[in-house]
Amino acid sequence: DEADQMLDMGFLEDIESILNETPAQRQTVLFSATIPREIREIAKNYQKDPKTVKVVHEKLTVPLVEQFYYEVRPNEKLEVLCRLLDMEKEGLGVIFCKTKKGVDELVESLQSRGYFAEAIHGDLKQVQRDRVMKKFREGTIELLIATDVAARGIDVENITMVINYDIPEDLEYYVHRIGRTARAGKTGVSYTFVTGRQINLLKNIEHFTKSKIKRKKIPTLIDLAERQREMFKQRIISTIEAGHLGAYQSMVEMISEEYSSIDVAAALAKLIMEKERVGIVEEATDKFDIRDEHDSKSEAEAGMVRIFLSVGKRDHVRVGDILGAIANEGKIPGKKIGNIEMFDKYTFVQVPEDIADKVLKRITKMRIKGKKVNAELESSR
């Protein structure tokens, strides 16, 4: 099984040694996603009149998977991923990276931002793999970050989304990846991150799969706010439909003697939305709002670098809190602090490159709204 992968991992001599010791009268079956020259050589040398059973390419793609791609720069992939995840909050997702190191780094980055993510790759022992898969099936973790080899055989019905964080160079790997979703007759969606000349590889994938992969605009802060408001509306509708509102209705009726029901409902929504930071966009420039539709984001301003902070809107932190903490406690002049971009679970701050180390040291010693803050340069992630 996985004959091509065994060769890629350097097991050719081991395979030949085993086959040389097996009886002449035997059945030999090679299961392989691809048929490279080495596999054909093994078939020629160790099989007698071998028959090939092949799934034709036209049948490989999953018709129920809606396929999209984002054009990104390498250093913006993580931020775009987080925005995408915040827009698509329902169901389970599998995110693919090319290497085990890439998987581990992405899991660490996502966990630091508050996402429930775990890794699955070849370095995990079977008991660890089983534990991760159990948590994934139960929904304890929502995101599985995987390599191609480790993801083989994953069959979980309620995976709604597949993300190719690293685009696969092997065309058939793309098919196997997106096939993790839209199982058992359900629909699914896939997103592929494309950088630079990888757009040519994407076109090859389209030709190979005979399917159209649509370009998607990167979600802006306003898009995220609208999504939060829509989800809040659905929470209200679900609560109404669930019933058991008697005690609350009595309170509303009492207040409605002096105010209209619409005013009462609006006031309650305001209290909850402000507390949970739902649909609030801070007055900060969003690079994805201002960039050209067919271009990637502009870099940090000349002479500036971006610092990642592990606090965001869900911590009830505002732009002013970040600015005040860095300026006052960090003893950094406010005029030197550049653009501040806040998200649900984290924040990016631009500061002059020549004082970045000083800012980092100060921030790691302070608390913002009572929460200890982790900080690091964006380029180090």
mmCIF file of N, CA and C in Angstrom, residues 13-23 46:
data_model
loop_
_atom_site.group_PDB
_atom_site.id
_atom_site.type_symbol
_atom_site.label_atom_id
_atom_site.label_comp_id
_atom_site.label_asym_id
_atom_site.label_seq_id
_atom_site.Cartn_x
_atom_site.Cartn_y
_atom_site.Cartn_z
ATOM 1 N N GLU A 13 15.224 -0.473 -1.435
ATOM 2 C CA GLU A 13 16.049 -1.647 -1.147
ATOM 3 C C GLU A 13 15.336 -2.596 -0.195
ATOM 4 N N ASP A 14 14.620 -2.034 0.779
ATOM 5 C CA ASP A 14 13.890 -2.877 1.728
ATOM 6 C C ASP A 14 12.793 -3.660 1.016
ATOM 7 N N ILE A 15 12.079 -2.976 0.113
ATOM 8 C CA ILE A 15 11.011 -3.645 -0.634
ATOM 9 C C ILE A 15 11.585 -4.784 -1.472
ATOM 10 N N GLU A 16 12.701 -4.518 -2.148
ATOM 11 C CA GLU A 16 13.309 -5.548 -2.991
ATOM 12 C C GLU A 16 13.810 -6.719 -2.157
ATOM 13 N N SER A 17 14.366 -6.434 -0.974
ATOM 14 C CA SER A 17 14.851 -7.506 -0.094
ATOM 15 C C SER A 17 13.706 -8.411 0.339
ATOM 16 N N ILE A 18 12.584 -7.796 0.688
ATOM 17 C CA ILE A 18 11.414 -8.575 1.116
ATOM 18 C C ILE A 18 10.879 -9.421 -0.032
ATOM 19 N N LEU A 19 10.744 -8.811 -1.213
ATOM 20 C CA LEU A 19 10.200 -9.536 -2.362
ATOM 21 C C LEU A 19 11.109 -10.691 -2.782
ATOM 22 N N ASN A 20 12.426 -10.511 -2.627
ATOM 23 C CA ASN A 20 13.365 -11.579 -2.985
ATOM 24 C C ASN A 20 13.237 -12.790 -2.070
ATOM 25 N N GLU A 21 12.714 -12.583 -0.850
ATOM 26 C CA GLU A 21 12.585 -13.670 0.120
ATOM 27 C C GLU A 21 11.211 -14.325 0.092
ATOM 28 N N THR A 22 10.290 -13.788 -0.690
ATOM 29 C CA THR A 22 8.931 -14.341 -0.711
ATOM 30 C C THR A 22 8.838 -15.500 -1.702
ATOM 31 N N PRO A 23 7.874 -16.406 -1.492
ATOM 32 C CA PRO A 23 7.717 -17.559 -2.396
ATOM 33 C C PRO A 23 7.418 -17.108 -3.826
ATOM 34 N N TYR A 46 9.097 -8.143 -10.482
ATOM 35 C CA TYR A 46 8.572 -8.996 -9.410
ATOM 36 C C TYR A 46 7.129 -9.444 -9.628
#
